[in-house]
Every structure is written in structure tokens, then in C-alpha cells.
Coordinates of C-alpha atoms and ligand atoms in Angstrom, one line a residue:
M29 CA -0.2 0.0 0.4
N30 CA 1.2 3.6 -0.9
R31 CA 1.6 6.0 1.7
Y32 CA -1.0 8.3 1.0
R33 CA -4.2 7.6 -1.1
Y34 CA -6.3 10.3 -2.6
G35 CA -10.0 10.4 -3.0
G36 CA -11.8 13.8 -4.6
L37 CA -15.4 14.9 -3.6
K38 CA -17.7 17.6 -5.4
I39 CA -21.2 17.8 -2.9
L40 CA -23.5 19.6 -3.4
T41 CA -26.7 20.2 -1.9
N42 CA -29.8 22.6 -1.3
C43 CA -31.1 24.7 1.3
S44 CA -33.5 23.8 3.7
Q45 CA -35.2 27.0 4.0
C46 CA -35.3 28.3 1.0
G47 CA -34.1 25.7 -1.8
S48 CA -31.5 27.9 -3.4
P49 CA -28.4 25.1 -3.9
L50 CA -25.9 25.0 -1.7
V51 CA -22.3 23.7 -2.3
I52 CA -20.2 22.3 0.4
N53 CA -16.8 23.0 -0.7
G54 CA -14.7 21.5 2.0
P55 CA -15.7 19.5 5.2
V56 CA -17.5 22.0 7.3
L57 CA -20.7 21.8 9.9
K58 CA -21.9 24.6 9.1
Q59 CA -22.7 25.8 5.9
Q60 CA -24.5 29.7 5.7
C61 CA -27.3 30.0 2.3
N62 CA -26.0 32.8 0.0
S63 CA -29.5 33.7 -0.5
C64 CA -31.3 33.2 2.8
Q65 CA -28.4 33.7 4.8
N66 CA -29.8 30.0 6.9
E67 CA -27.3 28.2 8.2
A68 CA -26.8 24.3 7.2
V69 CA -26.0 22.8 10.0
F70 CA -24.1 18.8 9.1
S71 CA -23.3 16.7 11.6
K72 CA -19.7 14.8 12.2
K73 CA -21.3 11.7 11.8
F74 CA -22.2 12.8 8.1
W75 CA -19.0 13.8 7.3
N76 CA -17.3 10.6 9.1
G77 CA -19.4 8.0 7.7
L78 CA -18.4 9.6 4.0
I79 CA -14.5 10.1 4.5
V80 CA -14.8 6.4 5.5
Q81 CA -16.4 5.7 3.1
L82 CA -14.1 7.1 0.1
D83 CA -11.7 6.0 1.8
K84 CA -13.2 2.5 1.2
N85 CA -13.7 3.1 -2.4
I86 CA -10.0 3.7 -2.6
V87 CA -9.3 0.7 -1.1
E88 CA -11.5 -1.5 -2.4
G89 CA -11.1 0.4 -6.0
S90 CA -13.0 -1.0 -8.4
K91 CA -14.5 2.0 -9.7
S92 CA -12.2 5.2 -10.1
K93 CA -15.5 7.5 -9.8
G94 CA -19.5 7.5 -9.7
T95 CA -22.2 9.6 -8.1
S96 CA -24.3 9.2 -5.5
D97 CA -27.1 11.0 -3.4
I98 CA -27.2 10.8 -0.1
V99 CA -30.1 11.5 2.4
Y100 CA -28.8 12.4 5.8
D101 CA -29.6 15.4 8.4
G102 CA -32.7 16.3 6.5
F103 CA -30.3 17.1 3.0
T104 CA -30.2 15.4 0.2
F105 CA -26.3 15.5 -0.7
K106 CA -25.3 15.0 -4.3
I107 CA -22.1 13.6 -4.3
S108 CA -19.7 13.2 -6.9
W109 CA -16.5 11.5 -5.6
N110 CA -13.1 10.3 -7.6
L111 CA -10.0 7.9 -6.6
F112 CA -7.9 10.8 -8.8
S113 CA -4.7 12.7 -7.5
P114 CA -5.7 16.1 -6.6
E115 CA -6.4 18.8 -9.4
C116 CA -5.9 22.1 -9.5
N117 CA -9.4 24.0 -9.2
K118 CA -8.7 26.3 -12.0
C119 CA -7.0 24.0 -14.9
K120 CA -7.3 20.8 -14.1
S121 CA -4.1 19.9 -14.0
L122 CA -2.4 17.4 -11.6
L123 CA -1.3 19.2 -8.5
P124 CA 2.8 18.5 -8.0
I125 CA 2.1 16.3 -4.9
D126 CA 5.6 15.8 -4.1
D127 CA 5.7 19.7 -2.3
F128 CA 2.4 18.0 -0.1
S129 CA 4.9 18.1 3.1
L130 CA 5.9 21.8 2.2
G131 CA 2.5 22.8 4.0
G132 CA -0.3 25.8 3.7
A133 CA -0.7 26.1 0.3
I134 CA 0.0 24.8 -3.2
R135 CA 0.8 26.7 -6.5
C136 CA -0.6 24.8 -9.8
S137 CA 2.8 24.7 -12.0
N138 CA 0.5 24.8 -15.0
C139 CA -1.8 28.0 -14.0
G140 CA -0.1 29.2 -11.1
D141 CA -3.4 29.0 -8.8
F142 CA -3.2 28.0 -4.9
S143 CA -5.0 25.3 -3.6
E144 CA -5.2 25.0 0.0
F145 CA -3.6 21.8 1.9
M146 CA -4.8 21.9 5.3
D147 CA -5.3 19.5 8.6
A148 CA -8.4 17.7 8.5
P149 CA -10.5 19.3 11.1
S150 CA -10.1 17.4 14.4
W151 CA -13.5 16.7 15.1
F152 CA -12.9 14.0 12.5
N153 CA -12.2 9.9 14.2
Y154 CA -9.4 9.8 12.2
A155 CA -8.5 13.6 11.8
D156 CA -5.0 12.9 12.6
T157 CA -4.4 10.6 9.3
M158 CA -6.0 13.0 6.8
K159 CA -5.4 16.3 4.8
I160 CA -7.5 18.4 2.9
I161 CA -6.1 19.8 -0.7
G162 CA -8.7 22.3 -2.6
A163 CA -11.0 22.9 -0.2
D164 CA -12.5 26.3 0.6
S165 CA -9.9 28.4 3.2
N166 CA -12.7 29.3 5.9
V167 CA -13.0 25.5 6.6
Q168 CA -11.0 25.3 9.1
Q169 CA -13.6 27.9 10.6
N170 CA -15.7 25.0 10.5
I171 CA -18.0 27.0 8.4
S172 CA -18.1 28.1 5.2
S173 CA -19.8 31.3 3.6
F174 CA -19.5 33.7 1.2
E175 CA -16.9 35.1 -0.2
Q176 CA -15.9 38.4 1.6
V177 CA -16.7 41.1 0.0
N178 CA -16.3 44.9 0.8
P179 CA -19.1 46.9 1.5
I180 CA -20.8 49.0 -1.0
S181 CA -22.0 52.7 -0.9
M182 CA -25.7 52.9 -2.4
N183 CA -28.0 55.5 -1.5
C184 CA -31.9 55.1 0.4
P185 CA -34.8 54.6 -2.2
N186 CA -36.0 57.0 0.3
C187 CA -34.4 59.7 2.0
A188 CA -31.2 59.4 -0.1
G189 CA -28.9 59.2 3.0
A190 CA -25.2 57.5 2.3
L191 CA -25.7 53.6 3.6
K192 CA -22.8 51.3 3.2
I193 CA -24.5 47.9 2.5
S194 CA -22.3 44.6 3.9
Q195 CA -22.4 41.2 3.5
S196 CA -24.4 40.4 6.9
I197 CA -27.5 42.6 6.1
K198 CA -30.4 41.1 4.9
R199 CA -32.1 41.8 1.6
V200 CA -35.2 43.6 3.1
T201 CA -33.4 46.1 5.8
N202 CA -34.5 49.6 7.3
C203 CA -32.7 52.8 6.4
E204 CA -30.0 53.8 9.2
F205 CA -31.5 57.1 8.6
C206 CA -35.0 57.3 7.6
S207 CA -35.7 53.5 9.0
S208 CA -38.2 52.8 6.2
E209 CA -37.6 49.7 4.6
F210 CA -36.5 49.1 1.4
Y211 CA -35.4 45.6 -1.2
I212 CA -31.5 45.6 -1.7
P213 CA -31.6 45.8 -5.6
D214 CA -30.0 42.6 -7.6
V215 CA -27.1 44.7 -8.5
I216 CA -25.7 45.3 -5.4
W217 CA -27.1 41.8 -3.2
N218 CA -25.5 39.7 -6.0
R219 CA -22.5 41.8 -5.9
L220 CA -22.4 41.0 -2.4
H221 CA -23.1 37.2 -2.4
P222 CA -21.2 36.2 -5.5
V223 CA -22.4 32.1 -6.4
T224 CA -20.1 29.7 -5.1
V225 CA -19.2 27.0 -7.6
A226 CA -19.1 23.9 -6.4
R227 CA -15.3 21.9 -6.7
T228 CA -13.8 19.1 -6.3
W229 CA -11.8 19.0 -3.3
F230 CA -9.5 16.1 -1.9
V231 CA -8.7 14.0 1.3
R232 CA -5.4 12.5 1.6
Y233 CA -5.3 9.3 3.9
E234 CA -2.0 8.3 5.2
G235 CA -1.2 5.4 6.0
K236 CA -3.1 1.8 6.9
P237 CA -6.8 2.5 7.0
Q238 CA -7.7 3.0 10.8
W239 CA -11.2 1.9 9.8
I240 CA -9.4 -1.7 8.8
I241 CA -7.6 -1.5 12.2
E242 CA -10.8 -1.2 13.4
M243 CA -12.3 -4.2 12.0
E244 CA -9.1 -5.9 12.6
K245 CA -9.0 -5.6 16.3
R246 CA -12.8 -6.1 16.8
N247 CA -12.0 -9.5 14.6
E248 CA -9.3 -10.3 17.1
E249 CA -11.2 -9.3 20.2
Q250 CA -14.2 -12.0 18.5
K251 CA -11.2 -14.8 18.0
L252 CA -10.3 -14.3 21.6
K253 CA -13.8 -14.4 23.2
Y254 CA -13.8 -17.1 21.4
A255 CA -10.7 -19.3 22.3
R256 CA -11.9 -18.0 26.0
I257 CA -15.2 -19.8 25.2
L258 CA -13.0 -22.5 24.2
Q259 CA -11.1 -23.1 26.8
K260 CA -13.7 -22.6 29.5
K261 CA -15.4 -25.9 27.4
R262 CA -11.9 -27.3 27.8
E263 CA -11.4 -27.1 31.8
K264 CA -14.4 -28.1 32.0
V265 CA -14.1 -31.8 30.2
L266 CA -10.7 -31.6 31.9
L267 CA -12.3 -31.1 35.1
K268 CA -15.2 -34.1 34.6
D269 CA -11.8 -36.2 33.4
N270 CA -10.0 -35.7 36.1
E271 CA -12.4 -36.1 38.5
R272 CA -13.5 -39.3 36.7
Q273 CA -9.7 -40.3 37.4
K274 CA -9.8 -39.2 40.8
D275 CA -12.6 -41.5 41.2
I276 CA -10.9 -44.1 39.4
L277 CA -7.3 -43.8 41.5
A278 CA -9.3 -43.7 45.0
T279 CA -11.0 -46.6 43.9
E280 CA -8.0 -48.6 42.8
I281 CA -6.1 -47.3 46.1
K282 CA -9.0 -49.0 48.7
E283 CA -9.3 -51.7 46.5
S284 CA -5.1 -52.6 46.4
G285 CA -5.6 -54.5 50.0
A286 CA -8.3 -56.3 49.2
K287 CA -7.1 -57.2 46.3
W288 CA -4.1 -58.6 47.4
K289 CA -5.1 -60.3 50.4
S290 CA -7.9 -62.2 47.5
T291 CA -4.9 -63.2 46.2
V292 CA -3.0 -64.6 49.1
I293 CA -6.0 -66.4 49.6
W294 CA -6.4 -68.2 46.3
G295 CA -2.7 -68.4 45.8
Y296 CA -2.9 -70.8 49.5
F297 CA -5.1 -72.4 47.8
A298 CA -3.7 -73.5 45.0
S299 CA -0.5 -73.9 46.8
V300 CA -2.5 -76.8 48.7
L301 CA -4.1 -78.6 45.2
A302 CA -0.8 -78.3 44.1
G303 CA 1.2 -79.8 47.1
I304 CA -1.3 -82.5 46.9
F305 CA -1.5 -83.8 43.6
A306 CA 1.8 -82.5 41.8
I307 CA 4.1 -83.3 44.8
G308 CA 2.4 -85.3 47.7
F309 CA 1.2 -87.8 44.7
A310 CA 4.3 -87.7 42.4
I311 CA 6.2 -88.6 45.9
I312 CA 3.4 -91.6 46.6
F313 CA 3.6 -93.1 42.8
I314 CA 6.7 -91.9 41.0
S315 CA 8.9 -94.5 42.6
P316 CA 12.4 -93.0 42.6
L317 CA 10.7 -89.9 44.2
S318 CA 9.0 -92.5 46.7
K319 CA 12.7 -93.7 47.7
M320 CA 14.0 -91.3 48.5
V321 CA 11.2 -89.9 51.0
G322 CA 10.8 -93.9 52.1
E323 CA 14.4 -93.9 52.8
K324 CA 14.2 -90.9 55.3
L325 CA 11.4 -92.4 57.1
C326 CA 12.4 -96.0 57.5
D327 CA 15.7 -96.5 59.3
G328 CA 15.9 -100.3 58.2
E329 CA 15.2 -101.2 54.7
Y330 CA 12.6 -99.3 52.6
I331 CA 9.9 -102.0 50.9
R332 CA 7.4 -100.7 48.0
K333 CA 4.9 -103.3 46.5
S334 CA 3.0 -102.9 43.6
V335 CA 0.5 -105.0 43.9
P336 CA -2.0 -104.9 40.6
T337 CA -5.8 -105.3 41.1
R338 CA -9.1 -105.2 38.8
K339 CA -8.9 -101.3 38.4
G340 CA -5.0 -101.2 37.7
Y341 CA -2.7 -101.7 40.9
S342 CA -2.3 -101.0 44.4
I343 CA 1.0 -99.4 46.1
F344 CA 2.1 -100.3 49.9
F345 CA 5.4 -99.3 51.9
Y346 CA 6.7 -101.3 54.3
C347 CA 9.9 -100.7 56.6
K348 CA 11.5 -103.6 57.5
K349 CA 14.1 -103.3 60.4
D350 CA 15.5 -106.0 63.2
G351 CA 13.7 -108.5 61.1
K352 CA 10.1 -107.0 61.6
V353 CA 8.0 -105.7 58.7
E354 CA 5.9 -102.8 59.3
S355 CA 3.5 -101.1 57.1
M356 CA 4.4 -96.9 56.8
D357 CA 1.6 -96.2 54.4
N358 CA 0.5 -94.1 56.5
K359 CA 3.3 -92.3 56.9
M360 CA 4.4 -92.2 53.5
V361 CA 1.0 -89.9 52.9
L362 CA 1.2 -88.1 55.6
A363 CA 5.1 -87.3 54.1
G364 CA 4.1 -87.1 50.5
L365 CA 1.3 -85.0 51.0
G366 CA 2.3 -82.4 54.1
G367 CA 5.8 -82.1 52.3
G368 CA 4.3 -81.0 49.1
V369 CA 1.9 -78.2 50.9
G370 CA 4.1 -77.5 53.5
L371 CA 6.7 -76.8 50.5
L372 CA 4.4 -74.6 48.4
C373 CA 2.7 -72.8 51.2
S374 CA 6.0 -71.7 52.6
I375 CA 7.0 -70.6 48.9
W376 CA 3.6 -68.6 48.3
T377 CA 4.3 -66.9 51.6
L378 CA 7.2 -65.8 50.7
T379 CA 5.4 -64.6 47.4
S380 CA 3.2 -63.0 49.1
I381 CA 5.2 -60.8 51.2
V382 CA 6.9 -59.8 47.9
L383 CA 3.7 -59.1 46.7
F384 CA 2.8 -57.6 49.7
I385 CA 5.6 -54.8 49.6
R386 CA 4.9 -53.9 45.4
M387 CA 0.9 -53.6 46.4
K388 CA 2.3 -51.0 48.7
K389 CA 4.9 -49.4 46.7
K390 CA 1.9 -49.5 44.1
R391 CA -0.3 -47.8 46.3
Q392 CA 2.0 -45.0 47.4
L393 CA 2.2 -43.9 43.5
L394 CA -1.3 -44.0 43.4
Q395 CA -1.7 -41.9 46.2
E396 CA 0.4 -39.5 44.7
Q397 CA -1.4 -39.0 41.9
L398 CA -4.6 -38.9 43.2
N399 CA -2.9 -36.0 45.2
Q400 CA -2.0 -34.2 42.0
K401 CA -5.4 -34.9 40.5
L402 CA -7.0 -32.8 43.3
L403 CA -4.4 -30.5 43.1
E404 CA -5.1 -29.9 39.3
I405 CA -9.4 -30.3 39.8
D406 CA -8.8 -27.4 42.6
V407 CA -7.2 -25.5 40.1
N408 CA -9.6 -26.0 37.2
S409 CA -12.1 -25.1 38.9
G410 CA -11.0 -21.9 40.5
K411 CA -10.0 -22.7 43.9
V412 CA -6.4 -22.3 43.4
K413 CA -4.4 -20.3 41.8
N414 CA -1.7 -21.9 39.8
Ligands
LIG14 ZN1 -31.5 29.6 1.6
LIG15 ZN1 -3.7 25.1 -12.5
LIG16 ZN1 -33.5 56.6 4.1

């Protein structure tokens, strides 16, 4: 984007009192009617809207000129606008815009006429980014009236007294000598109130348009607002999530002891069964194992006998000592089953202790996680600041 943007305006409307044309050769809030001297008042809102619209036309740049009728403040404004570089009001040649920085008036390099170069009136919203070129010089007083013309002398039609008729005197006036009322003739009136010709004046905009900046700011605020809503939602979900995780952790902690207990009980149960069936029965039915146990139980001669029966075979154990043979079936069953069960149960007891320590450690870990969750919940629900 260039540093400067230019747009031209030519504005006409009609006096709301007498209907005569009113030319608005600059951004003015008041304008005196040339014919009836009624003061037309234009609002700052009208001007700001018009000036932003002109800038929008420049930025969009789809058309280089156009006309539009705007009804506002009780007036119908006929507005011709263009996106041209400022032109000399007299000869229409381009003004040397490079000299603008000099301030004051700009001299047309073609005809030598001067165009006003002034600050935009301070009541414009974006006044400090705007300059006004080629407007009426009295715009700065915020009132555009007819050109200053020296008073004209005439004689009273009634008493011939020498009167000085100035611009401010009404069309129908009273003689200051004889007090008779008289009508100022056209010749004098028209010389005192030269018809102002509508001209195109220009606005120079500087930098990024303020209305774009404001639009972006509004968008940014909208985005932030939306992000905040999203964040709130996310926090809510997180809070719910945390609550759920907290419940899971608390339950796990509560149940970890009971879980260990039931594991231990089932372990003993399994140890007893395995002791009986895997070890006890093996000692009885597998001959080398029987021998290992039997020789320990009998300090004489250990004898194992397999006797075939109708269903399969039966096993008998004897101990021969000092010529006496004693049955040791009961001893073998007790030793086999008792030994198997005892062995597995003691192994399981050790395992249970290890499991208990691990359960305790895990429980501590879970407790730490739970504490962390509880803190997170407090932070998310705003009870504690992070
Ligand atoms: Zn009027
Ligand atoms: Zn010129
Ligand atoms: Zn008189």
C-alpha cells in the first residue's frame, strides 16, 4: 500500500429554508445559504461516514469515480467522488503532490493558482491520518460562507442617505437614517453574494486505514472471546476427566489391600491343591521319589510293593527293621502330602510378602497421582491459582 491515498469529493445540496443550491467546498459543520443566509448544519457522523466510505472506495478500488445521492441530516447530498490525484481547481492539471509536505497552499505548476493544503478538522475520528486539499480556505473555522467582499455604497431610495451595505445585511432592510424598509436591488445583492461554484476537493489518507485497523481489532477481540469460550469448555471437560480419574484412583487405592488379600487366599488354595496333587501324589506314585522319601522315614530297609488289582494296581510301603516288617503307608501319605503342601505354601508365603511390598509401593504411587489430580481439580475449578 502506498503511503498516501487520495480521493476527491464534490458535494451539492439545497438550502432547507429557501431551496437554493448549497455548495459544500470542504468538510464543514455549518454552511450559510447565499440567498437567505440561513445556516445549514451537518453532523460529524455524516462527515465521518462519508470520509470512511470514500476511503473504502479507494481501498477496494473497483471504480475510479462515481456519483451517489445521500439523504442525511434532512438534506439530500449530491455527491460526485473520484479516486484521482488532486487536481488544480482552475485548470484541472495535476497538482505537484510531492510538494505537499511543505504545508500551506500548493501552487499549480500550470496556471499558478493556489490550492489549500490543510489539516483535517480535529472532529474527524481519524483526523490525524487525513489532510484536506483544495477546499475553501475558511473550512478551518468550520463554517463555509460566501467570499468576503467589501461593503458597497448606495443611497437610500427614500431619503437618499448614504448607506454602506455589507454582506451581513438582510435583503429587506431598514435605512439607518429614515428607518424606512427597502429591498436591496439585484445588482448590489449579487455583487455582495457571489454565487459559489461547487468544486472538487480532495482528501489525502495516510497509512493503514483506521477503519481496517478497527475492523481487525474487532475480529481479534471476537477470536479471543471465542478462544476463551473454548478454553472454558476444555477446562470443564478436563475437570470432568480429572474427577473421573480421581475416582478411579481412589477406588484403586481402596481396593488394593483387598485385592492382595484375595490373591493370597487363592494362592494358598492353589498351593494346597498343587502340594497334594503335583508333589504328594508324585512322591507316592513315582518310584524313585518314593524311595527318596521312604529311605528317610525308615531307618531299616525300605520296601515298595506294587500289587495289581482289578482296577489297576495298589501301592504298599513297608519298613523292615530287626526282622520285623511294618507298614508305613500312613507315614508315606502324610509325608508326601504334608511335604508337598508345606513346600508350596512356604514358597507362596514368601511370594505373598513380595506382593505385599509391591502393593504398598503401588498404592503410594497411586496416592501421589491422586493428590496431583486433586490439585489439578482445584486449579481448574478456580479454587487455587496456578
Ligand atoms: Zn436559503
Ligand atoms: Zn492550475
Ligand atoms: Zn433613508
